[in-house]
Coordinates of C-alpha atoms and ligand atoms in Angstrom, one line a residue:
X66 CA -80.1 117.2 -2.6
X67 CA -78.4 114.2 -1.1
X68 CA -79.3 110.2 -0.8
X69 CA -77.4 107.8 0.0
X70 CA -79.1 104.9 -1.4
X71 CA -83.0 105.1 -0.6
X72 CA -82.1 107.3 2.4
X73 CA -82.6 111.1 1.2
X74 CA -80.6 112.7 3.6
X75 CA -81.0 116.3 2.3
X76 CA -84.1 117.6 1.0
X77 CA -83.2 120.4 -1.6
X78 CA -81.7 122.7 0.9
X79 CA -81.1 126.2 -0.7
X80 CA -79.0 128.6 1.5
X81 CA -77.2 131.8 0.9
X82 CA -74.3 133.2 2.7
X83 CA -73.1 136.4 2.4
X84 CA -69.5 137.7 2.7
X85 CA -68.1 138.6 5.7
X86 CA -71.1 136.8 7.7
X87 CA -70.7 134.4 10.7
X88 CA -73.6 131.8 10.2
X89 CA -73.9 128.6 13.0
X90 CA -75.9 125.8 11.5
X91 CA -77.9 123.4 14.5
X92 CA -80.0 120.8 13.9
X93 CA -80.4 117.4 15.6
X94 CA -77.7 114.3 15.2
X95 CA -78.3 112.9 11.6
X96 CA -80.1 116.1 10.5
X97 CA -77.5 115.8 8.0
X98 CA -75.2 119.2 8.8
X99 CA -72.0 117.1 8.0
X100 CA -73.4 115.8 4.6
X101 CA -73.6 119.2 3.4
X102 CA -70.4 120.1 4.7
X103 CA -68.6 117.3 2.8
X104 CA -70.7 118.1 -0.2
X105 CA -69.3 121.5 -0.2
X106 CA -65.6 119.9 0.8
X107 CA -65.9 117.9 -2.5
X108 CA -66.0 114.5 -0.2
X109 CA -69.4 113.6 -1.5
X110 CA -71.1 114.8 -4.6
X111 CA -74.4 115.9 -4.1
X112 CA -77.3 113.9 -6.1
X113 CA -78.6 117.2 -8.0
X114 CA -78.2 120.7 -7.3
X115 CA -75.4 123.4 -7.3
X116 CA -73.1 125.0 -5.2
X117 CA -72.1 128.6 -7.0
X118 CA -69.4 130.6 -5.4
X119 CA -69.3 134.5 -6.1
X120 CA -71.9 133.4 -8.7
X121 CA -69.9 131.4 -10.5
X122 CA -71.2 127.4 -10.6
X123 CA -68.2 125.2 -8.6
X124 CA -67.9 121.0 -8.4
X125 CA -67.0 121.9 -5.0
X126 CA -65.6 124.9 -2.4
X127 CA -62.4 122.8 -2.1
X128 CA -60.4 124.1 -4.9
X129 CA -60.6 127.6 -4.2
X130 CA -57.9 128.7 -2.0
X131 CA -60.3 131.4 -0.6
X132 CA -61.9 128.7 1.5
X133 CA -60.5 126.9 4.4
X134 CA -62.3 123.5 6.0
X135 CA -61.2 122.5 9.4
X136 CA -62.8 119.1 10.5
X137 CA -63.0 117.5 13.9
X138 CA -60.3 115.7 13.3
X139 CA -57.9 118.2 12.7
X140 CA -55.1 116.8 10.0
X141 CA -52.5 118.2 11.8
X142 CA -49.3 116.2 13.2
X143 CA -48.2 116.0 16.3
X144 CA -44.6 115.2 15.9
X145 CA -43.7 117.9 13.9
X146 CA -43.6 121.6 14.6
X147 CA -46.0 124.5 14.5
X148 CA -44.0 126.3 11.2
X149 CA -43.6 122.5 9.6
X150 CA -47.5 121.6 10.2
X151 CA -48.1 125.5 8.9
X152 CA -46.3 124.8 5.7
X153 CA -47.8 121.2 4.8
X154 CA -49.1 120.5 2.0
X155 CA -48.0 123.8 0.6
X156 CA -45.6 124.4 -2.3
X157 CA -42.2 124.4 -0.5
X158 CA -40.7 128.0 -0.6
X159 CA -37.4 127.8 -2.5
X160 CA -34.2 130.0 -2.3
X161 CA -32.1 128.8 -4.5
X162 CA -32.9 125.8 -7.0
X163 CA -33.5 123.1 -4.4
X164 CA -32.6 125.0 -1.2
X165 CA -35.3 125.8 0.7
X166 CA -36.1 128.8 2.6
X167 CA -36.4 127.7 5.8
X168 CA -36.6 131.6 7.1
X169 CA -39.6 132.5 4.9
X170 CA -41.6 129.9 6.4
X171 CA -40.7 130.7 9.7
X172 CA -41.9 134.4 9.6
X173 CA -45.0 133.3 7.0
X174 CA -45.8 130.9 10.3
X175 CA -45.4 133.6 13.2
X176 CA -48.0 135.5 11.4
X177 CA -50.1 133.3 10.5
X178 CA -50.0 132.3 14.5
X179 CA -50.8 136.0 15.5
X180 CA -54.0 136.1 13.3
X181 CA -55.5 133.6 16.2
X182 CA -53.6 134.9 18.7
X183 CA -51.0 132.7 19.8
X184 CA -47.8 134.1 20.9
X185 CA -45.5 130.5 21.5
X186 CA -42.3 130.0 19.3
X187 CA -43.3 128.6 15.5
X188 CA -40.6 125.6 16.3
X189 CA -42.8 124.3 19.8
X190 CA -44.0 121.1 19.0
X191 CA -47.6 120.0 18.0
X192 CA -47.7 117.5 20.9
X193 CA -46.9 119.9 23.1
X194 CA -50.3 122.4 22.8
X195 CA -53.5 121.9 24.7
X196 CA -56.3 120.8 22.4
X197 CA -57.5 124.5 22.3
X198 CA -54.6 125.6 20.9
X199 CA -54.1 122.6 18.1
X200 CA -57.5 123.8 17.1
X201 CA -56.5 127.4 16.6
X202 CA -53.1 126.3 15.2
X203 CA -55.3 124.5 12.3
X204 CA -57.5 127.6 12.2
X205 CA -54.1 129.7 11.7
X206 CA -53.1 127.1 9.1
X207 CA -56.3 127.9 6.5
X208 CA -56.1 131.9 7.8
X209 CA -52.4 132.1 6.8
X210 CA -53.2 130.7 3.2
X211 CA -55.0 133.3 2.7
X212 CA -58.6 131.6 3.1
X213 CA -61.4 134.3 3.4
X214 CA -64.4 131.7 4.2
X215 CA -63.7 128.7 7.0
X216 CA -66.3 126.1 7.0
X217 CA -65.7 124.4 10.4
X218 CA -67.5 121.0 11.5
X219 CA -68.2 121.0 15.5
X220 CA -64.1 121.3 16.0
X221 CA -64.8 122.7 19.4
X222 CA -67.1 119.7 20.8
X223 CA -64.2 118.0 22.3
X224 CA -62.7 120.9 23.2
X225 CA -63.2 122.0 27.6
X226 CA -64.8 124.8 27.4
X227 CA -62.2 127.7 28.5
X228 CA -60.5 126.3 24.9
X229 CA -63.7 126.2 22.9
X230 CA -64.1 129.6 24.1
X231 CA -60.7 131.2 22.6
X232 CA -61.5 129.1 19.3
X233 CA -64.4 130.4 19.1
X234 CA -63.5 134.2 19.6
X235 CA -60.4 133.7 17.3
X236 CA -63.4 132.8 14.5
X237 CA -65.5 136.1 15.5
X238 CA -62.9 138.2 15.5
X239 CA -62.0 136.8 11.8
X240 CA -66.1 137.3 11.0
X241 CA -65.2 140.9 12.0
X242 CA -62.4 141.4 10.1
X243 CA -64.4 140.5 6.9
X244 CA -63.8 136.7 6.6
X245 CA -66.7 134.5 6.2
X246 CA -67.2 131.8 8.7
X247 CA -69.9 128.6 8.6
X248 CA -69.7 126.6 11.4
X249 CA -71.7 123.4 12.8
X250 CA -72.0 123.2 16.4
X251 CA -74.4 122.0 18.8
X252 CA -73.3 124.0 21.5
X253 CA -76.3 127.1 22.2
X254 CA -73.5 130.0 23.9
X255 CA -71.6 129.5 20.7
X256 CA -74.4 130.0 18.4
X257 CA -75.5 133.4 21.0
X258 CA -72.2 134.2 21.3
X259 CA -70.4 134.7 17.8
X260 CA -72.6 134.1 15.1
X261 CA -74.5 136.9 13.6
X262 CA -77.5 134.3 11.9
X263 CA -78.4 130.6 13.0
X264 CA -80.1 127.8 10.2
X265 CA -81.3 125.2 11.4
X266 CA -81.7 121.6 9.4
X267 CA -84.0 119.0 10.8
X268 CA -84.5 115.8 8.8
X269 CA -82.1 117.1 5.7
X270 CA -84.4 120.0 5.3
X271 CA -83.7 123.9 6.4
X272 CA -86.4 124.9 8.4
X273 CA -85.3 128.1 10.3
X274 CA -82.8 131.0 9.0
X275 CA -83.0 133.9 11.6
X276 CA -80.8 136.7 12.9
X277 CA -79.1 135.3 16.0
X278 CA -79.6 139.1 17.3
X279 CA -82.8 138.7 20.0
X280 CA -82.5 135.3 20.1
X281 CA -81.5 133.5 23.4
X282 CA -81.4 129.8 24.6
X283 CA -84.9 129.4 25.2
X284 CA -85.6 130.6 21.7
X285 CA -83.1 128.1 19.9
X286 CA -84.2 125.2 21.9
X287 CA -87.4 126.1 20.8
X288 CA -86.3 126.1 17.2
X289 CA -84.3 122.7 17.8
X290 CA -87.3 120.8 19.2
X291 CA -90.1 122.4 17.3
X292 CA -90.0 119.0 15.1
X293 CA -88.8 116.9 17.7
X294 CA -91.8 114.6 19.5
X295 CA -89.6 112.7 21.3
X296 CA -87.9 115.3 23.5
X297 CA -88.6 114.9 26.9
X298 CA -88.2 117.4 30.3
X299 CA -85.8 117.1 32.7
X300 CA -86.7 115.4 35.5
X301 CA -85.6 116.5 38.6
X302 CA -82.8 114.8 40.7
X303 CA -84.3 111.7 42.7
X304 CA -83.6 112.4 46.6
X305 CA -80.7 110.8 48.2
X306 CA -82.0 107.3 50.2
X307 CA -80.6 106.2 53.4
X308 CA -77.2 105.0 54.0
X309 CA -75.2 104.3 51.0
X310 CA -74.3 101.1 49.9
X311 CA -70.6 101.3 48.4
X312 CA -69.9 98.7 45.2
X313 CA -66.4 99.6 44.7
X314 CA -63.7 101.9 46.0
X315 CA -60.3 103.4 44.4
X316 CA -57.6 103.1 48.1
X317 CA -54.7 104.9 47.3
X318 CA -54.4 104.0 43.8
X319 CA -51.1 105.3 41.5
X320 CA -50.6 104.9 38.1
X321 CA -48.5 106.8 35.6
X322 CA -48.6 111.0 37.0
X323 CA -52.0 109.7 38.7
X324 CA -52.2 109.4 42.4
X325 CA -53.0 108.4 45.1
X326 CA -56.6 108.3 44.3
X327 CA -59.3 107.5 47.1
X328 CA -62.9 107.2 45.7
X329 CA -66.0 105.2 46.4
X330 CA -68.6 104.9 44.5
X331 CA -72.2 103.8 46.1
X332 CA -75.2 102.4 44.5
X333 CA -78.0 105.0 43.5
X334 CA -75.6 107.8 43.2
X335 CA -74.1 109.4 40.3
X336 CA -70.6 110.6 40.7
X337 CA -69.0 113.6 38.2
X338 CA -65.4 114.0 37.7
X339 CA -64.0 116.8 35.7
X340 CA -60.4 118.1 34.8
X341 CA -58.8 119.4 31.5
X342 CA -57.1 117.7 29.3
X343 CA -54.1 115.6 30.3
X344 CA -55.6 115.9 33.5
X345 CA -56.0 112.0 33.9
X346 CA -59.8 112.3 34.1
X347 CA -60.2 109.5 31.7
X348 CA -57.6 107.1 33.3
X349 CA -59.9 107.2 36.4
X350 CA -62.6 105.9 34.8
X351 CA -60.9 103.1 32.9
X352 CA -59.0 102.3 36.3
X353 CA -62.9 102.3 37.8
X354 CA -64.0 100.2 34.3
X355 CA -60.8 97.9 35.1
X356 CA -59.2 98.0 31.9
X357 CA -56.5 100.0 33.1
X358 CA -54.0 97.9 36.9
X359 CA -53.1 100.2 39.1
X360 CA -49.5 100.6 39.8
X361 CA -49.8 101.0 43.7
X362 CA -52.9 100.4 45.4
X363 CA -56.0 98.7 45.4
X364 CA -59.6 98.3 43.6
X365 CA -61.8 97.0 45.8
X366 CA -65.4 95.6 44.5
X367 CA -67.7 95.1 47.1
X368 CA -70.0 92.8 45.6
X369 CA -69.4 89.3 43.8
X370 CA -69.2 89.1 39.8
X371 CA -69.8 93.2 39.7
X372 CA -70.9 94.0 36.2
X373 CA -69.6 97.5 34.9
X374 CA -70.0 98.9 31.6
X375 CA -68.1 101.3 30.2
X376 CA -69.1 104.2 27.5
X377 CA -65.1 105.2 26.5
X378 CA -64.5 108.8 25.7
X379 CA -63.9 108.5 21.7
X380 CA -66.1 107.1 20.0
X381 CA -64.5 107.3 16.2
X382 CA -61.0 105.1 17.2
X383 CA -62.6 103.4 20.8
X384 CA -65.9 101.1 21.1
X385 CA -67.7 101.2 17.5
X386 CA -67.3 98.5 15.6
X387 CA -67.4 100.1 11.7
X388 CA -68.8 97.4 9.8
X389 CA -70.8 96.2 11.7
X390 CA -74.9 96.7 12.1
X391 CA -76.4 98.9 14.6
X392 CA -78.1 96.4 16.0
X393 CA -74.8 94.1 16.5
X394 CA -72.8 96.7 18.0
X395 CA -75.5 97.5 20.3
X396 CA -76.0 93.7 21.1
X397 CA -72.6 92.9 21.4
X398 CA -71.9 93.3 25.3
X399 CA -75.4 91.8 26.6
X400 CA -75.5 88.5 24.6
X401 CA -76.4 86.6 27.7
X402 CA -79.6 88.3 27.6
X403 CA -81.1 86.9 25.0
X404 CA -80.0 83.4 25.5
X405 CA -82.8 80.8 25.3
X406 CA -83.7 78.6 28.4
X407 CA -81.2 75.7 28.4
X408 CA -80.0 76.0 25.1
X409 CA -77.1 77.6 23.3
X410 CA -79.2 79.7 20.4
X411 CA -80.0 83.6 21.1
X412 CA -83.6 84.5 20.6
X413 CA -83.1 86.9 18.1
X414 CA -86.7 88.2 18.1
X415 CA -86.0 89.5 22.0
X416 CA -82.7 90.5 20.7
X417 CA -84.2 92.3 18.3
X418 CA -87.0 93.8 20.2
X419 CA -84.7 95.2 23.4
X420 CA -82.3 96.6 21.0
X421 CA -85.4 98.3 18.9
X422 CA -86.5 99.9 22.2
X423 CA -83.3 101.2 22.9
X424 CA -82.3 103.2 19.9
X425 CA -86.0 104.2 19.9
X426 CA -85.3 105.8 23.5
X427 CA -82.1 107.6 22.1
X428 CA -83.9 108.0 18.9
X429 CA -81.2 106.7 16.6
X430 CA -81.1 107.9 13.4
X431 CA -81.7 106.0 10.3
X432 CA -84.4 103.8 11.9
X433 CA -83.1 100.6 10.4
X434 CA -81.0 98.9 12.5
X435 CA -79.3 96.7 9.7
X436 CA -77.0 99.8 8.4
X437 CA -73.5 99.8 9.2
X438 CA -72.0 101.8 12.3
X439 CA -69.7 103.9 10.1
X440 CA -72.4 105.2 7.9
X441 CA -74.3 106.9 11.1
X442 CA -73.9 110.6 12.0
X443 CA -71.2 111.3 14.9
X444 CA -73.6 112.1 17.7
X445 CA -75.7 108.5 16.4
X446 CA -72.9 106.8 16.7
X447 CA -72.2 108.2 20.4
X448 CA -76.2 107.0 21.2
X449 CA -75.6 103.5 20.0
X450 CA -72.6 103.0 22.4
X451 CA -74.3 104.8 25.4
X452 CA -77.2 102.1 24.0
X453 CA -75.0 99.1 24.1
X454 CA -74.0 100.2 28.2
X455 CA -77.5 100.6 28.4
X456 CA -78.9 96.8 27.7
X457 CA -75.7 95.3 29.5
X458 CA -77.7 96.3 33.1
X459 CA -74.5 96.5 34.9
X460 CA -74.1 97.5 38.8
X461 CA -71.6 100.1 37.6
X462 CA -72.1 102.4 34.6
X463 CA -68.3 104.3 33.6
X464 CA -69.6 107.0 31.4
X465 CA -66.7 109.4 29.5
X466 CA -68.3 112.4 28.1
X467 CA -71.6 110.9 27.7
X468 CA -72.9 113.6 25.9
X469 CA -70.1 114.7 23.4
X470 CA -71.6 115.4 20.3
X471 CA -75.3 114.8 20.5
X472 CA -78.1 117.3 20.0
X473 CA -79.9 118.9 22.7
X474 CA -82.9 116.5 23.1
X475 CA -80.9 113.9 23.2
X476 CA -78.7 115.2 26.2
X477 CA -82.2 115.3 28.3
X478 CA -82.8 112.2 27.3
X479 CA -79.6 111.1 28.3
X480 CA -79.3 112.8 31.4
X481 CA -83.4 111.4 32.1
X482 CA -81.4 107.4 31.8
X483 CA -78.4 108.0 34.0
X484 CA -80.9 109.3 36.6
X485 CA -82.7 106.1 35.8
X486 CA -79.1 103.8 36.0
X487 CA -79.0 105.5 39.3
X488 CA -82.8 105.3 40.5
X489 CA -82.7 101.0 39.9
X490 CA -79.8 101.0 42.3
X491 CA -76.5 101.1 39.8
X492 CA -73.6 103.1 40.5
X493 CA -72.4 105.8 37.6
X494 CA -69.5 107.7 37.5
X495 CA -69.4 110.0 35.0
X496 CA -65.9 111.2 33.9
X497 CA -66.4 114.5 31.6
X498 CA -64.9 118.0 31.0
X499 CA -68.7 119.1 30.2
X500 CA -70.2 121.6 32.8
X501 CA -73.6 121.0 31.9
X502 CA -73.0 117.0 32.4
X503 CA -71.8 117.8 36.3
X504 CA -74.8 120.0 37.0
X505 CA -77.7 118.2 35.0
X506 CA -76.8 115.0 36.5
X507 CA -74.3 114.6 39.3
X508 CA -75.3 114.1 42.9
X509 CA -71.2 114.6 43.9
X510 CA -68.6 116.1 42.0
X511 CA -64.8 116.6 42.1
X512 CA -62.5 117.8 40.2
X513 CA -58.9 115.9 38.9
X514 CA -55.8 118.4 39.2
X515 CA -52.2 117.6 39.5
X516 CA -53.2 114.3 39.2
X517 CA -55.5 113.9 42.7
X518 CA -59.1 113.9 42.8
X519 CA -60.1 117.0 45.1
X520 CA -62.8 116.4 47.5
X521 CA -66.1 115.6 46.6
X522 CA -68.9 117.9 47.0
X523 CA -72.5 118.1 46.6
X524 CA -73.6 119.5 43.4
X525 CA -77.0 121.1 45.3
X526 CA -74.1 123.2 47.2
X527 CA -72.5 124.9 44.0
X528 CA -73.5 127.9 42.2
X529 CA -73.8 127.5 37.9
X530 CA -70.8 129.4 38.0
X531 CA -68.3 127.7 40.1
X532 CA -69.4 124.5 38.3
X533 CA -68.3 126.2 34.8
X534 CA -65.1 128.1 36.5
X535 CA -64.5 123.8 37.8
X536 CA -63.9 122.7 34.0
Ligands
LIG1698 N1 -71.4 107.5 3.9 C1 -72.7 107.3 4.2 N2 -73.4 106.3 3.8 C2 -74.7 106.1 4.2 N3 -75.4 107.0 5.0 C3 -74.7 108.1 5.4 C4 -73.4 108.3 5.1 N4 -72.9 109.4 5.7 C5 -74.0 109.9 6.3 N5 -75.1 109.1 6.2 C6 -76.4 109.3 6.8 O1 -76.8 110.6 6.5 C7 -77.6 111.1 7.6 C8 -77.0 112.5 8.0 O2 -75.7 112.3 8.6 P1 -74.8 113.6 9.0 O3 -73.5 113.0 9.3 O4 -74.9 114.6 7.9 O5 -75.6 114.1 10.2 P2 -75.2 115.4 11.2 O6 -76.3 116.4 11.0 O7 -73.8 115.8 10.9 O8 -75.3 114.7 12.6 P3 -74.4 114.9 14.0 O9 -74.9 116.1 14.7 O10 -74.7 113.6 14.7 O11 -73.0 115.0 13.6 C9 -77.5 110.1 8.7 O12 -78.7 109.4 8.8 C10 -76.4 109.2 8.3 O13 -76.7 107.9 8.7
LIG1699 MG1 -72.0 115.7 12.0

């Protein structure tokens, strides 16, 4: 069991995992899957209860080099090498007296890289790997040492999904070679695709352990929502209205390896860029948002005092502000809202009230909207930012990977409000390397590569596949 403070956050959750097994735990944002990760990392203590490994009773998993956590954010470092970030935080390996044996690392390293199955030289630099294969660098890094259980908290959810995919694989075919792998994700083809049992925790308790064998989508979805009122269908895409009316447009726009860009975007529609990593997908929508000048070229906005709002595409370091309240960092941008006829003061019951309905839309988790931003669970803290967008009512939403990290009824229900942003007559562009995001929501998407935006095309016209072969 868990609370912080007078929130219990996990119930008594008793769960056994055998070796060599490959176990996916789901549940939805704030369930409380990354509390009992860190309980079993030694970050938090748990309020009563044990964790026993091989039988034994353990303060924690973390002091047993057997076990290997990998969190989202990695630990690894981007200016030094592949062998160098292999051989942190280990005991240096020594030749002679203080000589060290550069050589031994070197080969330790190579192996430890052909365990995931990368092939590059151990001496390429950290900053010069895709995401994908940082990830699978920091998988090698706990497989090398030898750990025989990885605990891994949703490290593929930033990942595009031809990386998740290798990442993913690299873990199964670990699982098969006997090691034993726990991982949180809220991604369903992961869960179908490697793991040989699913739990599922809603509200800090475990309410479903099941094979994953004769399970599909519809199944798990079931299993996700069974507690979950709020969930609501997907509605289908509002029909395109007459001629569009254009609020503003990229002409010929360069900046950086970016360029020329040509877009428009037109009330009631809802544009979808995609592109991999480094691709510049996000520098569109921040050159769109106008927090990043164009070098060469123009950005036109065709209406007077245009309001955008922008949801940027990392939450942790961009947009939340830690300490304070939910309710102030969802206010924060719409303060003009709230103002009182002809006086300075903010009502703050309106405030209060607009901001309630809100996070009671996106269901934000705790309820109370006095706790601190840093205390709420990753995929909470990516609802309160969508929220804050949300109450600014701006002609032009710039969304980055709107749905990174939150649970499956909350992507409907975020996917149900862009169509709404769209159906009251704002403009959206969303800018993410998430399939799903271009074909739930999109009227037009294109796709960023070699720095140009290819040519739009109507979503309606593409097959599931071509979408996913797009990203
Ligand atoms: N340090 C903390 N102080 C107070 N409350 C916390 C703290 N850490 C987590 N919580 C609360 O515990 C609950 C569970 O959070 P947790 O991060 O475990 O959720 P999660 O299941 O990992 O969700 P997500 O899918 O969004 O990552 C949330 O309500 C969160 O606000
Ligand atoms: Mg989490």
């Amino acid at each position: 069991m868990k609370s912080f403070g007078a929130n219990k956050v996990l119930k008594g959750v008793d769960l056994q995992i055998r070796g060599g097994e490959f176990v996916g735990l789901m549940g939805p944002n704030g369930a409380g899957k990354s509390t009992l990760i860190k309980i079993l990392a030694g970050v938090y203590e748990a309020t009563s209860g044990e964790i026993r490994l091989g039988g034994k009773p353990v303060r924690s998993l973390a002091s047993s080099s057997d076990v290997g956590f990998i969190h989202q954010d990695l630990g690894l470092i981007d200016g030094l090498t592949i062998s160098d970030n292999l051989s942190l935080a280990q005991p240096p390996k020594r030749r002679l007296g203080p000589v060290l044996d550069k050589r031994a690392e070197r080969a330790e390293a190579a192996q430890a890289l052909r365990l995931v199955g990368l092939s590059m030289s151990v001496d390429t630099y950290l900053s010069d790997l895709t995401p994908g294969e940082k990830t699978l660098v920091a998988v090698a890094r706990v497989m090398g040492r030898g750990a025989n259980i990885l605990v891994i908290d949703e490290t593929t959810s930033a990942l595009p999904p031809a990386d998740a995919g290798r990442v993913i694989e690299s873990l199964a075919l670990a699982a098969r070679s006997g090691a034993t792998v726990i991982m949180v994700t809220h991604k369903l083809s992961e869960i179908l695709n490697a793991t040989d049992r699913v739990v599922v925790i809603i509200d800090g308790e475990l309410v479903q352990d099941a094979p994953t064998a004769g399970l599909d989508r519809a199944a798990l979805v079931e299993m996700l929502m069974q507690h979950e009122s709020d969930a609501r269908e997907i509605n289908t895409r509002a029909a395109a209205g007459e001629e569009p009316t254009c609020v503003l447009e990229l002409h010929d726009v360069c900046v950086g390896k970016l360029g020329p860009i040509n877009l428009r975007l037109n009330a009631g529609e809802v544009i979808g860029i995609s592109g991999l990593p480094g691709s510049g997908l996000h520098d569109i929508a921040f050159l769109v948002n106008g927090s990043l000048k164009p070098e060469r070229g123009e950005v036109v906005a065709h209406r007077q005092g245009l309001k955008r709002a922008l949801v940027p595409p990392y939450r942790e370091s961009q947009g939340g502000f830690g300490a304070l309240s939910v309710r102030e960092n969802l206010s924060v941008s719409s303060l003009w809202r709230w103002r009182r006829r002809g006086a300075r003061l903010l009502s703050p019951r309106r405030e209060l009230r607009d901001c309630a309905k809100i996070a009671a839309d996106l269901s934000v988790r705790p309820r109370p909207m006095d706790v601190p931003f840093d205390t709420l669970s990753g995929g909470n803290k990516q609802k309160v930012i969508f929220g804050r967008a949300l109450l600014a009512q701006p002609h032009l939403y710039v969304l980055c990977e709107p749905t990174r990290g939150v649970d499956v009824g909350t992507r409907s229900e975020i996917y149900r409000l862009i169509r709404e942003m769209a159906a009251s007559g704002a403009a959206v562009l969303v800018a993410s390397s998430d399939a799903e995001d271009l074909f739930s929501v999109c009227d037009r998407v294109a796709l960023v590569v070699d720095g140009r935006l290819q040519r739009l095309r109507q979503v309606t016209e593409m097959t599931a596949s071509e979408l996913e072969l797009m990203v």
